Short mmCIF file of C-alpha atoms in Angstrom, two decimals:
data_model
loop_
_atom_site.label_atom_id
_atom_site.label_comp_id
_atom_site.label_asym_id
_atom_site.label_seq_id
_atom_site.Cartn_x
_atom_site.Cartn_y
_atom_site.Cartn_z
CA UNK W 1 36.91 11.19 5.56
CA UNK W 2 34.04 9.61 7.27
CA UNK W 3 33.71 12.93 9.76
CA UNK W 4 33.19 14.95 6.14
CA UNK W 5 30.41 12.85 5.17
CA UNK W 6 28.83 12.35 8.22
CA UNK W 7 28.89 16.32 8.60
CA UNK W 8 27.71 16.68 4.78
CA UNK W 9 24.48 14.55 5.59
CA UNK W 10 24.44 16.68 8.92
CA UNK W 11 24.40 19.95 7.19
CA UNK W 12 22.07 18.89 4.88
CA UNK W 13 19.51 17.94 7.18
CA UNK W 14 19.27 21.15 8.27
CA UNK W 15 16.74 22.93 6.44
CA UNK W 16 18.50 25.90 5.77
CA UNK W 17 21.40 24.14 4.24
CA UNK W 18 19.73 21.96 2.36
CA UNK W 19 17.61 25.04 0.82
CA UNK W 20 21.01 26.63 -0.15
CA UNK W 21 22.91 23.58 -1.19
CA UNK W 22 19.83 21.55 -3.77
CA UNK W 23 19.06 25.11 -5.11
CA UNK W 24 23.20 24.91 -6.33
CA UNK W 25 22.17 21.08 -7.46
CA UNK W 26 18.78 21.81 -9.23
CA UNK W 27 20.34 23.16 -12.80
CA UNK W 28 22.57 20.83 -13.07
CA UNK W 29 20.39 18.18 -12.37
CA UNK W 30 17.90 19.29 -14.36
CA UNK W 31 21.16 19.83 -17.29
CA UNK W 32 22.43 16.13 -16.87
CA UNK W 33 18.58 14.61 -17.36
CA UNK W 34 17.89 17.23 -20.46
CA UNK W 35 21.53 15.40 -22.37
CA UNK W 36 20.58 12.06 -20.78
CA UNK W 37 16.67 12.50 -22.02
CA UNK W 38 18.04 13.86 -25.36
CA UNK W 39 20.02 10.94 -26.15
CA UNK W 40 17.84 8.22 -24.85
CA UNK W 41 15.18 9.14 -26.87
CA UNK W 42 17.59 9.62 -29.89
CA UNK W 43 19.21 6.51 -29.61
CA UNK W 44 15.63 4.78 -28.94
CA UNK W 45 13.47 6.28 -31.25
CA UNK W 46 16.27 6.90 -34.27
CA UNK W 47 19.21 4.62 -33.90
CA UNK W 48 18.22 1.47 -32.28
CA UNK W 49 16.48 -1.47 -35.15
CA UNK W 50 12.85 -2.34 -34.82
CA UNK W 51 12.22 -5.20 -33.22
CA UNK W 52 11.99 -8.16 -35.18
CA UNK W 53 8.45 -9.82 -33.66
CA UNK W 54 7.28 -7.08 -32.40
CA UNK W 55 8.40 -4.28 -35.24
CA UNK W 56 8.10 -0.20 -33.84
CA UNK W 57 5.68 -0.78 -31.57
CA UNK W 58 8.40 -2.08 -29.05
CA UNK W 59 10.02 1.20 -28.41
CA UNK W 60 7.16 2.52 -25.80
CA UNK W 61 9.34 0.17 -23.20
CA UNK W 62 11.69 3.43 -23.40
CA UNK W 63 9.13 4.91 -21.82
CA UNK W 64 7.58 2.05 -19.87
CA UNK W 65 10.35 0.07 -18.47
CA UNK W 66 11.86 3.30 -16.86
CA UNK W 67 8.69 4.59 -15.43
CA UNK W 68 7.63 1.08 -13.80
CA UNK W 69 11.78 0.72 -12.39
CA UNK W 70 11.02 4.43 -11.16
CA UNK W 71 7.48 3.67 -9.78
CA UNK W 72 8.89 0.69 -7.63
CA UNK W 73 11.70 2.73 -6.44
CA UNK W 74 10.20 6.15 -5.12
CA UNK W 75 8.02 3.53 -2.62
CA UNK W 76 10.93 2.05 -1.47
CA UNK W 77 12.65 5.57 -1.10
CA UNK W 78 9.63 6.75 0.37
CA UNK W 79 10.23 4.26 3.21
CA UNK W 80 13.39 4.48 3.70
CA UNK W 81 12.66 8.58 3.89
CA UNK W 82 9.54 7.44 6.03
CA UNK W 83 11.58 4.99 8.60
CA UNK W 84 14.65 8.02 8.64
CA UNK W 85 11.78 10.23 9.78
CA UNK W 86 10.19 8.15 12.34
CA UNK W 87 13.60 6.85 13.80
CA UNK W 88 15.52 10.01 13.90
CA UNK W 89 12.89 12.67 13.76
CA UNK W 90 14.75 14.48 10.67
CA UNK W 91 12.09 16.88 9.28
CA UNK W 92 13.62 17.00 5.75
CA UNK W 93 13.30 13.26 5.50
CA UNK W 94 9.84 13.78 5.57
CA UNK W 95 9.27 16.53 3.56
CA UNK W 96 11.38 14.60 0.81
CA UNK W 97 8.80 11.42 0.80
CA UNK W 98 5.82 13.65 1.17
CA UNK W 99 6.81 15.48 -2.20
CA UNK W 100 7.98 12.10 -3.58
CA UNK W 101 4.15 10.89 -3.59
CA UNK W 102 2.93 12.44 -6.32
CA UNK W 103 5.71 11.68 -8.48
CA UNK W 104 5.72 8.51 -7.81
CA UNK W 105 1.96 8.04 -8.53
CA UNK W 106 2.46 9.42 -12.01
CA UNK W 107 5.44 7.50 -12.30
CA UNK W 108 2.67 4.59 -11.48
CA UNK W 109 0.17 5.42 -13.85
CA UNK W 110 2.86 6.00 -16.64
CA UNK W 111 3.58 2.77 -16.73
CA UNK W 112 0.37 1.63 -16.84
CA UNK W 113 -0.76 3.87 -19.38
CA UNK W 114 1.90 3.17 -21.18
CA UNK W 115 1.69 -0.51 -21.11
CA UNK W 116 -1.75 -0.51 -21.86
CA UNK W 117 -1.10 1.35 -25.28
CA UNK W 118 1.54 -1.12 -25.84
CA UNK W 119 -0.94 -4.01 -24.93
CA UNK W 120 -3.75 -3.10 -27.51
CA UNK W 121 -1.51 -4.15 -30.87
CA UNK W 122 0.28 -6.77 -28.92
CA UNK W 123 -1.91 -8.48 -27.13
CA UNK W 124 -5.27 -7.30 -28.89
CA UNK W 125 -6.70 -5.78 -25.48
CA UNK W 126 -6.13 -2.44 -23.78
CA UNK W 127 -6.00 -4.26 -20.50
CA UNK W 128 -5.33 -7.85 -19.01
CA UNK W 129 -4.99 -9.11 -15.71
CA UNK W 130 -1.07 -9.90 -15.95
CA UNK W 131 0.47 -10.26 -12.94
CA UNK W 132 2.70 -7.17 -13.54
CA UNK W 133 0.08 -5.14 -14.52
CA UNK W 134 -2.40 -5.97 -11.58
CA UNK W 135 0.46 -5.55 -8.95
CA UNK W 136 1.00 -2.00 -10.82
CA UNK W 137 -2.48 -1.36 -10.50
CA UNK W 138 -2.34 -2.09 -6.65
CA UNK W 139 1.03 0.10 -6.05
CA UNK W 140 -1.10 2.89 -7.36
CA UNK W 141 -3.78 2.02 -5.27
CA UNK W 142 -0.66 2.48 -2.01
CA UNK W 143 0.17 5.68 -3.77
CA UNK W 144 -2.99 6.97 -3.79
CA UNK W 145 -3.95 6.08 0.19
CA UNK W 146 -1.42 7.55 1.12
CA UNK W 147 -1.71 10.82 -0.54
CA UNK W 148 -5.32 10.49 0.50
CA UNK W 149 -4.16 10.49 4.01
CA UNK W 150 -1.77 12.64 3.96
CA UNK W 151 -4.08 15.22 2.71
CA UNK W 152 -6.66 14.25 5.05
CA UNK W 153 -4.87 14.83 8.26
CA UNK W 154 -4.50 18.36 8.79
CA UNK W 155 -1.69 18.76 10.97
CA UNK W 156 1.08 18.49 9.03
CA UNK W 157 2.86 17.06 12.06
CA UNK W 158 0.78 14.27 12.46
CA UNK W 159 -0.29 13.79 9.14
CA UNK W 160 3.67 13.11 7.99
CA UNK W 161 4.17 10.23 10.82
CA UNK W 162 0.79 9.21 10.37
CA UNK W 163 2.22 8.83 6.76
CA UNK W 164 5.40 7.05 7.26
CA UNK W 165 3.73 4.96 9.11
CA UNK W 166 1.10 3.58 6.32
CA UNK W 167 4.19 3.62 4.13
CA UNK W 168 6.20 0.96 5.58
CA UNK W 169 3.22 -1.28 6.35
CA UNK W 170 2.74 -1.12 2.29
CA UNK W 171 6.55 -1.87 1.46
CA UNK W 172 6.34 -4.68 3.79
CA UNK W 173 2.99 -5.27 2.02
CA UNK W 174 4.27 -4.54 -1.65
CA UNK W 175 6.20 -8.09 -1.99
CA UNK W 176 3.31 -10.17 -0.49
CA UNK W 177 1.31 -8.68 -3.18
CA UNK W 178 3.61 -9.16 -5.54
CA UNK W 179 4.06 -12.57 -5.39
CA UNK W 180 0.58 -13.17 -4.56
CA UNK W 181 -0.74 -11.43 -7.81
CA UNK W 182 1.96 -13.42 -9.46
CA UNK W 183 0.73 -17.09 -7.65
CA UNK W 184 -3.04 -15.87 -8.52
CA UNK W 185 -2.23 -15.26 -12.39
CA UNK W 186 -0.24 -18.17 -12.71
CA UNK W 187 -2.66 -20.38 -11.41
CA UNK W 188 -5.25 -18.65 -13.67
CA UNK W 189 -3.13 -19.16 -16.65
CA UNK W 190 -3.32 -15.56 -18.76
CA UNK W 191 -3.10 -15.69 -22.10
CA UNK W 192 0.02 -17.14 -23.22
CA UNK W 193 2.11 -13.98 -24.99
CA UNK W 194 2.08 -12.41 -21.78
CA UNK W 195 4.69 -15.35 -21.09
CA UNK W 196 7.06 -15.06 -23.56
CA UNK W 197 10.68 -15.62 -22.29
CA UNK W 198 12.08 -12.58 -21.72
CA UNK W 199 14.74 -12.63 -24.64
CA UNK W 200 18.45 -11.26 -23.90
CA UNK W 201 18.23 -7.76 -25.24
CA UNK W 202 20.05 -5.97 -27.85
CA UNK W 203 23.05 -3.74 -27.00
CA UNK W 204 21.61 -1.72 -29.49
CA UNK W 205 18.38 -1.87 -27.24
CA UNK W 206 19.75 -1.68 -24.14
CA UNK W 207 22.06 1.47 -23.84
CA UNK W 208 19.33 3.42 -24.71
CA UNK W 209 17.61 1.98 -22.31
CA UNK W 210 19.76 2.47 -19.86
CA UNK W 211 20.22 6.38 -20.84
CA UNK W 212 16.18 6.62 -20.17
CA UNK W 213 16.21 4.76 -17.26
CA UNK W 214 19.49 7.45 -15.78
CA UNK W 215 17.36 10.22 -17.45
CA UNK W 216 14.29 8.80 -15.48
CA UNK W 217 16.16 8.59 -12.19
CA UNK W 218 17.96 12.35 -12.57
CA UNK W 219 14.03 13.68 -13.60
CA UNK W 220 13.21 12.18 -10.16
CA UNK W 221 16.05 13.91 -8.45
CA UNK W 222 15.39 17.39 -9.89
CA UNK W 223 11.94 17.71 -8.99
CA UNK W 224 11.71 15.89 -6.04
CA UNK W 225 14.30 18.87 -4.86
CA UNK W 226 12.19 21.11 -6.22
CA UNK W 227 9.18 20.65 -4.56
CA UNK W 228 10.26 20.06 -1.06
CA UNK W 229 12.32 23.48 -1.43
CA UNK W 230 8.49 24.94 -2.01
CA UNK W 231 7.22 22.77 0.72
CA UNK W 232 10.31 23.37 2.96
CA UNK W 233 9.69 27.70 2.37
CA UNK W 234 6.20 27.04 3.23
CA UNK W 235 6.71 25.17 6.38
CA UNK W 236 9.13 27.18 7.34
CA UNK W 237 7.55 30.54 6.57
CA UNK W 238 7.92 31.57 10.18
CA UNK W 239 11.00 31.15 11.06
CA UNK W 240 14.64 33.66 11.15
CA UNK W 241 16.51 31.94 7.71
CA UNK W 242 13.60 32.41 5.16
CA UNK W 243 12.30 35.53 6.48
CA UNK W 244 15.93 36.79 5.82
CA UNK W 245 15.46 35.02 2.72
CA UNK W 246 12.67 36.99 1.48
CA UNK W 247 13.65 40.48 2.64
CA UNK W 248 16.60 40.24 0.58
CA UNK W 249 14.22 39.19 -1.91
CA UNK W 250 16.75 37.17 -4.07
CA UNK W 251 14.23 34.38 -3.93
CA UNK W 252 14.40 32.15 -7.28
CA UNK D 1 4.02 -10.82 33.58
CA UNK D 2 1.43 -11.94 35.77
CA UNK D 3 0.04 -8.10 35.79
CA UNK D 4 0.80 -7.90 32.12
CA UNK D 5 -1.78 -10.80 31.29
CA UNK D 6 -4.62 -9.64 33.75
CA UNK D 7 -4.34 -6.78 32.07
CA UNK D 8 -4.73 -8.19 28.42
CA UNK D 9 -7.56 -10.39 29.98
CA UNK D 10 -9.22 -6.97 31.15
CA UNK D 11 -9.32 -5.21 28.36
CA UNK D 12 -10.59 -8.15 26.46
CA UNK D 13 -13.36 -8.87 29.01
CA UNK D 14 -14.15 -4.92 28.98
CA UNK D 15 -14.40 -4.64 25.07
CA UNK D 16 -16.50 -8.05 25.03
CA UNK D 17 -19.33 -6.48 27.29
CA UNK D 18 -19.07 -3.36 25.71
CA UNK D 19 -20.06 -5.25 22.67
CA UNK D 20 -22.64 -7.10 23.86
CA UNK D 21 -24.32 -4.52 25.42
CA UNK D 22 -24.68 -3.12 22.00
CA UNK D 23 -26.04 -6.37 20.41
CA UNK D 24 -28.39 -4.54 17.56
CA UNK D 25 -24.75 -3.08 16.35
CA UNK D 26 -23.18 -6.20 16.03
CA UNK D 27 -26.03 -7.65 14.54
CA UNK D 28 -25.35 -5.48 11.32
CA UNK D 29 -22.42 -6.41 9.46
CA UNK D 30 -23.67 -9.92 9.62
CA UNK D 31 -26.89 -8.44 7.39
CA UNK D 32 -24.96 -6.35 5.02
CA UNK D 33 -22.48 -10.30 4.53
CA UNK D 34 -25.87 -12.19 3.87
CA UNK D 35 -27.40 -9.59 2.12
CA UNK D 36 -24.38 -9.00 -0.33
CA UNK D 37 -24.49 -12.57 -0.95
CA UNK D 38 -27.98 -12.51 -1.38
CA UNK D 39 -27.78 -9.91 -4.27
CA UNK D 40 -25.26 -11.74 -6.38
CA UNK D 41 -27.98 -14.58 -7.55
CA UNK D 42 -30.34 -11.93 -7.97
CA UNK D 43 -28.03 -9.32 -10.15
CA UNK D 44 -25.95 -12.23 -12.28
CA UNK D 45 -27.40 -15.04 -12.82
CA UNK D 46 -29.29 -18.04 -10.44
CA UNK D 47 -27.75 -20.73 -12.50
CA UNK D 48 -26.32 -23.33 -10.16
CA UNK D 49 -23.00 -24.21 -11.96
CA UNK D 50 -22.19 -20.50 -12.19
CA UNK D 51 -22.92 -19.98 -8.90
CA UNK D 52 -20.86 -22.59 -7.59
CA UNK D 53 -17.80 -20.97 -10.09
CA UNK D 54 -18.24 -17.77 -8.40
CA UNK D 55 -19.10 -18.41 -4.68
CA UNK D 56 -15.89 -18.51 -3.18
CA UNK D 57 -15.23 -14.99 -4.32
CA UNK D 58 -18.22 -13.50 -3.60
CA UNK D 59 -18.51 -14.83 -0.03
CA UNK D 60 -15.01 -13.43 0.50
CA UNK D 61 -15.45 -9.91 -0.74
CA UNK D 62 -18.34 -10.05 1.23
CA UNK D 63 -16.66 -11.05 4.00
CA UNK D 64 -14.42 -8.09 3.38
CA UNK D 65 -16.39 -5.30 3.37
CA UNK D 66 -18.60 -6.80 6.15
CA UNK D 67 -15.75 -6.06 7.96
CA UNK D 68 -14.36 -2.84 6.99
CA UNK D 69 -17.69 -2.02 8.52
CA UNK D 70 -17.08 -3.07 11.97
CA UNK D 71 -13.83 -2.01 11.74
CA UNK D 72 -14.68 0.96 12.91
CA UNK D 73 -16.09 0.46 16.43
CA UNK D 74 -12.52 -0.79 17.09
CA UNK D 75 -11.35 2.32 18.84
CA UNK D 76 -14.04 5.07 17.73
CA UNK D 77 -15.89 4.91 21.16
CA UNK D 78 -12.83 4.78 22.85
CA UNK D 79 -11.50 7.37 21.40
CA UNK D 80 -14.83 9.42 21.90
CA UNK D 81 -14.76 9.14 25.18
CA UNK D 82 -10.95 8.83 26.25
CA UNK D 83 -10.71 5.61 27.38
CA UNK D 84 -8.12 5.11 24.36
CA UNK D 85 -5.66 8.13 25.71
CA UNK D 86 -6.06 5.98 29.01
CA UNK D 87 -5.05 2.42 27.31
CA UNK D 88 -2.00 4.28 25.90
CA UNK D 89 -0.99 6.13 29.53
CA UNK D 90 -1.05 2.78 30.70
CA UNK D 91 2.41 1.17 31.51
CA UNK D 92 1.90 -1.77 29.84
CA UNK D 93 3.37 -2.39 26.62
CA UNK D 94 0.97 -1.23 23.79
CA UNK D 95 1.57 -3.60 21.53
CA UNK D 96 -0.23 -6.55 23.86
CA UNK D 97 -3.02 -4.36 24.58
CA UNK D 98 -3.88 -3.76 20.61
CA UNK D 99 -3.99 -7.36 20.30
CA UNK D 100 -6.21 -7.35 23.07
CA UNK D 101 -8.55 -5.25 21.66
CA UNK D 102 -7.98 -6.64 18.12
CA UNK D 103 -9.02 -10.38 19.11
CA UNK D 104 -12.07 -8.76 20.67
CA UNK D 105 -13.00 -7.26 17.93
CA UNK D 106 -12.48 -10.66 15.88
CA UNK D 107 -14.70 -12.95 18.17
CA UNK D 108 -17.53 -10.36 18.35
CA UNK D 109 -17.17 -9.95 14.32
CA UNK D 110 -15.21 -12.34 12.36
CA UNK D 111 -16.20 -15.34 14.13
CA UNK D 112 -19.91 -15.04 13.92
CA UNK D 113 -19.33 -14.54 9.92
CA UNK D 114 -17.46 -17.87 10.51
CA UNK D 115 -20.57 -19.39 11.37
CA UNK D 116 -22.66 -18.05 9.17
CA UNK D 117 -20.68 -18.65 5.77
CA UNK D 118 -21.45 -22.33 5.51
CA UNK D 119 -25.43 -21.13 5.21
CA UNK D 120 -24.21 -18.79 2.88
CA UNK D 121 -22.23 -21.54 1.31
CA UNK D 122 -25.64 -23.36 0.79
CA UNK D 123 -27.09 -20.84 -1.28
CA UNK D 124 -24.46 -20.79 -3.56
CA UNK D 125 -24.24 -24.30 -4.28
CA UNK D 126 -20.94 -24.87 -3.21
CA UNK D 127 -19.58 -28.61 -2.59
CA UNK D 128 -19.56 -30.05 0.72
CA UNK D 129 -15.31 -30.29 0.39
CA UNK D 130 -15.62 -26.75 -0.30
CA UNK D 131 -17.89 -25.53 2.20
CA UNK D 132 -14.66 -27.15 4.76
CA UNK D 133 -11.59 -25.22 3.37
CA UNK D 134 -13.65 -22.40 3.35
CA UNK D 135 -13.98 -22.53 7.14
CA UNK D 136 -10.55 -22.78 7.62
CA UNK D 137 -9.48 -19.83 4.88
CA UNK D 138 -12.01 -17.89 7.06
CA UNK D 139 -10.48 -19.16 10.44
CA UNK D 140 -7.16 -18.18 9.13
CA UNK D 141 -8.36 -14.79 7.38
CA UNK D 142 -10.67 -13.06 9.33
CA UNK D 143 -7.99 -12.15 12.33
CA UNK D 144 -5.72 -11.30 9.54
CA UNK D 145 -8.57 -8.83 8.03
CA UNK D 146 -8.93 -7.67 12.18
CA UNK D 147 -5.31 -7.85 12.43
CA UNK D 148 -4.19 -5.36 9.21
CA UNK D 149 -7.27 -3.21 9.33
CA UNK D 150 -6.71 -2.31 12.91
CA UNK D 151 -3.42 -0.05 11.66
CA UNK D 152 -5.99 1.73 9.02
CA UNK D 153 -8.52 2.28 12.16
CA UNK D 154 -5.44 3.34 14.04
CA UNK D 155 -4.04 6.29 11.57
CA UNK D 156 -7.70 7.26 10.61
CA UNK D 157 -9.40 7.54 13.86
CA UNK D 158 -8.76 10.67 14.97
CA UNK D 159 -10.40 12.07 11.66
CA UNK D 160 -14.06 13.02 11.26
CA UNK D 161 -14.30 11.17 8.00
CA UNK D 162 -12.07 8.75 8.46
CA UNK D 163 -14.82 5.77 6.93
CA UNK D 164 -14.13 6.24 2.96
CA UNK D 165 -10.31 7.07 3.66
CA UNK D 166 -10.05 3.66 5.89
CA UNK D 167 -11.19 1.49 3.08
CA UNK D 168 -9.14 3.34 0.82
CA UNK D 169 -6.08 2.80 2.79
CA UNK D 170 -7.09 -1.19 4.01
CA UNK D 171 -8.70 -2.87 0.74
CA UNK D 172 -5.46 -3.26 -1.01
CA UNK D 173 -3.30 -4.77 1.63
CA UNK D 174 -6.16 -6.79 1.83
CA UNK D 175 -5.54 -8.39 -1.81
CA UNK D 176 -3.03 -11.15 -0.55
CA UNK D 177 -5.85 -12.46 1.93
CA UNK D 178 -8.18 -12.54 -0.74
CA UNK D 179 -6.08 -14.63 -3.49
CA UNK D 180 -4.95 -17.43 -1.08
CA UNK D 181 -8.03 -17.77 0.50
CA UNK D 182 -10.22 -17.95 -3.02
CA UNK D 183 -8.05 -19.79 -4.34
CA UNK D 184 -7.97 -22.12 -1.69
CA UNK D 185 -11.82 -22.24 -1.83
CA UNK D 186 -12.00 -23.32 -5.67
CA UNK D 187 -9.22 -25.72 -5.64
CA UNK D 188 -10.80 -27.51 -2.89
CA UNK D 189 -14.03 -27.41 -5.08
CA UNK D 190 -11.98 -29.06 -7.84
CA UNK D 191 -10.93 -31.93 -5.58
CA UNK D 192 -7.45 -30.30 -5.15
CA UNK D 193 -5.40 -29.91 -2.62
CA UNK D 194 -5.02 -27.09 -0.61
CA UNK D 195 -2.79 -27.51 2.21
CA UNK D 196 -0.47 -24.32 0.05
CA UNK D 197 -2.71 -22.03 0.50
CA UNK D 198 -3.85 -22.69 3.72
CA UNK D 199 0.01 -22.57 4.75
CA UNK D 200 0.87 -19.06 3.21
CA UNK D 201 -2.70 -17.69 5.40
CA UNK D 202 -1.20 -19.04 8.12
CA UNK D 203 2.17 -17.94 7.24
CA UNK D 204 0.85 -14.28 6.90
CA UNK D 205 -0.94 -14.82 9.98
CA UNK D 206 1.96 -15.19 11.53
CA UNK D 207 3.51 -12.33 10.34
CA UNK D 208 0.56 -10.15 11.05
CA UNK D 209 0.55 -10.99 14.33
CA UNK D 210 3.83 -10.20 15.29
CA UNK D 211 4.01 -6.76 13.58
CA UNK D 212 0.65 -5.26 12.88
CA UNK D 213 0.48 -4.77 16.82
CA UNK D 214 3.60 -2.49 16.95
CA UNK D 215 2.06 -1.05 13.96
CA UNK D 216 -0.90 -0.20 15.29
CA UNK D 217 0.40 1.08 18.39
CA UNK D 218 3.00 3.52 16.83
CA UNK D 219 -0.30 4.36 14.48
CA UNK D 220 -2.73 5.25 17.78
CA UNK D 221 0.39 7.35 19.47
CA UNK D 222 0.42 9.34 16.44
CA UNK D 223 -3.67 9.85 15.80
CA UNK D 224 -3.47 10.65 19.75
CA UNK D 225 -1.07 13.12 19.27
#
């Protein structure tokens, strides 16, 4: 049992495996987050009651909630991808968090966007400094150095430890800033709705919640494989599998 | 052990002479932290009460970019010239030497700001209780500033234009520094006290010390190639 999974992960390190196998994976990935999308937003948009303080405008956290969950976890994916890559010198781990970035930046700036739009009716103001939304602010900040030096670095060799390096320095950093931010606002005292108890949500609420937040996570999955097949062909442009790959030009 | 410590003592005497050989350098950053202080009177507002409300923060982002300047020198020169590759040959652990090199770089920069900042303090009004805890936020910063940037110098130095990238990649880890020490700074203004705040700089101190060096050196192994 354990031999099978140990040699599943070991096959699918390889890069030629794991080209063959997540192109298999990609439609029905990409099938499970189109029924899981559909019914979120169905559920959220049609089904679910307005809330009773806050009327419509509430159901942007369908939208926000998922996309802040999502932002926190690609970082800490990233590092586990990163540490993976450092420790064990598996190439696809680090192909996988260098085409995680930019998904997880707009994952990032999502939320924020999103939560600003919500912020204007609610609390009169398209931004505050809320502890949330400042340590948001910051995690896109870690997104974007890293991208920026990733992209600066031009071996890709170097750039992607150079990379995994920064990244677990900033998810050791990303709790000290979080409770930081939180310690600075609190001692600041923000405006007062920004504290409102968070009250036990709806069932009516939450499944459809829970369906975007799946459909969030399976989005994630789909194009993450996506890209890093690109990045993966392009790396490996020289080498025996994809030039066989090519000449038989069944490429999708 | 023995060889181990003469070695950290070395490097440390080595990087100290370097640096005072180039005194006009380290003269700089000390400007641009007086100057930027200077400028905040002058572009808000020279009342005293507002000055006093905003002086902790302003000496402290001063304080911060003043030393994402000097950063730099950390291991540029070194790295010009090679001596780096030959720190990293070396069979002592890596790890010591950084912190060698880092604490270097924090008496030739962050402690001189360390002595300047009460003057500072003076033109911004702040209270005598102040002017105190903000000695000791600075005590326990500045190697933490030294400490954390030295992994940004570390990835970024073998890049031509590494200098934008660096503070890029250093300001926000940077954030939790700022916060306690501020903080510390105004609650000792209001007659507060501060011994929290001091503890969590020291706490993160702490930390920094014990892992930004292995940090760092995994960072320069990679930049070196």
């Amino acid at each position: 049992m354990w031999n099978a999974i140990a040699l599943f992960f070991h096959k699918l390190a390889s890069p030629k495996h794991f080209y063959r196998i997540s192109g298999r994976w990609i439609p029905w990935l990409g099938g499970i987050t189109m029924m899981l999308l559909l019914s979120g937003l169905y559920l959220g948009l049609f089904v679910a009651p307005p809330d009773y303080q806050q009327g419509e405008s509430y159901r942007i956290i369908f939208v926000h909630v998922p996309s802040a969950w999502m932002s926190l976890f690609v970082y800490v994916f990233m590092a586990v991808l990163s540490a993976i890559h450092l420790i064990w010198n598996i190439k696809l781990a680090e192909v996988m968090a260098r085409s995680s970035a930019a998904l997880g930046a707009s994952f990032t700036f999502l939320a924020l966007a999103t939560g600003s739009l919500w912020g204007k009716p609610m609390w009169g103001a398209w931004w505050v400094w809320d502890a949330r939304l400042t340590s948001e602010l910051i995690l896109l900040f870690l997104y974007l150095g890293y991208m920026a030096l990733v992209s600066a670095i031009e071996d890709s060799r170097a750039a992607a430890r150079a990379g995994g390096v920064l990244i677990l320095v900033g998810v050791v950093n990303v709790p000290i800033i979080h409770y930081s931010v939180e310690w600075w606002n609190t001692l600041h005292q923000g405006p007062t709705v920004t504290k409102f108890d968070k009250p036990s949500i709806h069932i009516s609420m939450l499944i459809p919640l829970m369906l975007m937040a799946l459909a969030f996570q399976c989005y994630y999955f789909t194009v993450v494989l996506m890209r890093a097949r690109v990045e993966l062909l392009d790396r490996e442009r020289r080498s025996a599998w994809v030039q066989e790959l090519f000449l038989n030009s069944r490429v999708p | 052990m023995k060889l181990l410590l003469r070695a950290f003592v070395a490097l440390l005497q080595r990087d100290l002479l370097l640096a005072f050989r180039h005194r006009g350098e380290l003269v700089n950053p000390l400007l641009f932290f007086m100057i930027v202080v200077t400028l905040f009177p002058l572009g808000v507002n020279p009342e005293e009460a507002l000055l006093r409300k905003i002086a902790p923060g302003v000496i402290w982002i001063a304080a911060l970019l003043a030393g994402l300047f000097s950063l730099e020198s950390m291991f540029r020169s070194d790295f010009d010239d090679g001596a780096l590759e030959q720190i990293v040959l070396s069979p002592h652990p890596l790890p010591v030497l950084v912190l060698a090199k880092v604490l270097a770089h924090w008496l030739v920069s962050g402690l001189p700001m360390l002595l300047m900042a009460p003057l500072l303090a003076l033109f911004l009004s702040m209270p005598a209780k102040a002017v105190w805890t903000l000695e000791l936020t600075l005590l326990a910063g500045t190697p933490l500033l030294s400490l954390i940037g030295a992994i940004g110098v570390a990835l970024t130095v073998g890049l031509r234009r590494g200098g934008v990238l660096l503070t890029l990649l250093v300001l926000p880890l940077y954030i939790p520094v700022l916060i306690f020490a501020t903080n510390a700074v105004t609650a000792a203004g209001a007659g507060m006290p501060v011994a929290g705040q001091i503890y969590f700089l020291a706490a993160l101190l702490a930390l920094a010390l014990t892992l930004a060096p292995l940090a760092t050196a995994a960072a320069l192994r990679i930049s070196l190639g």
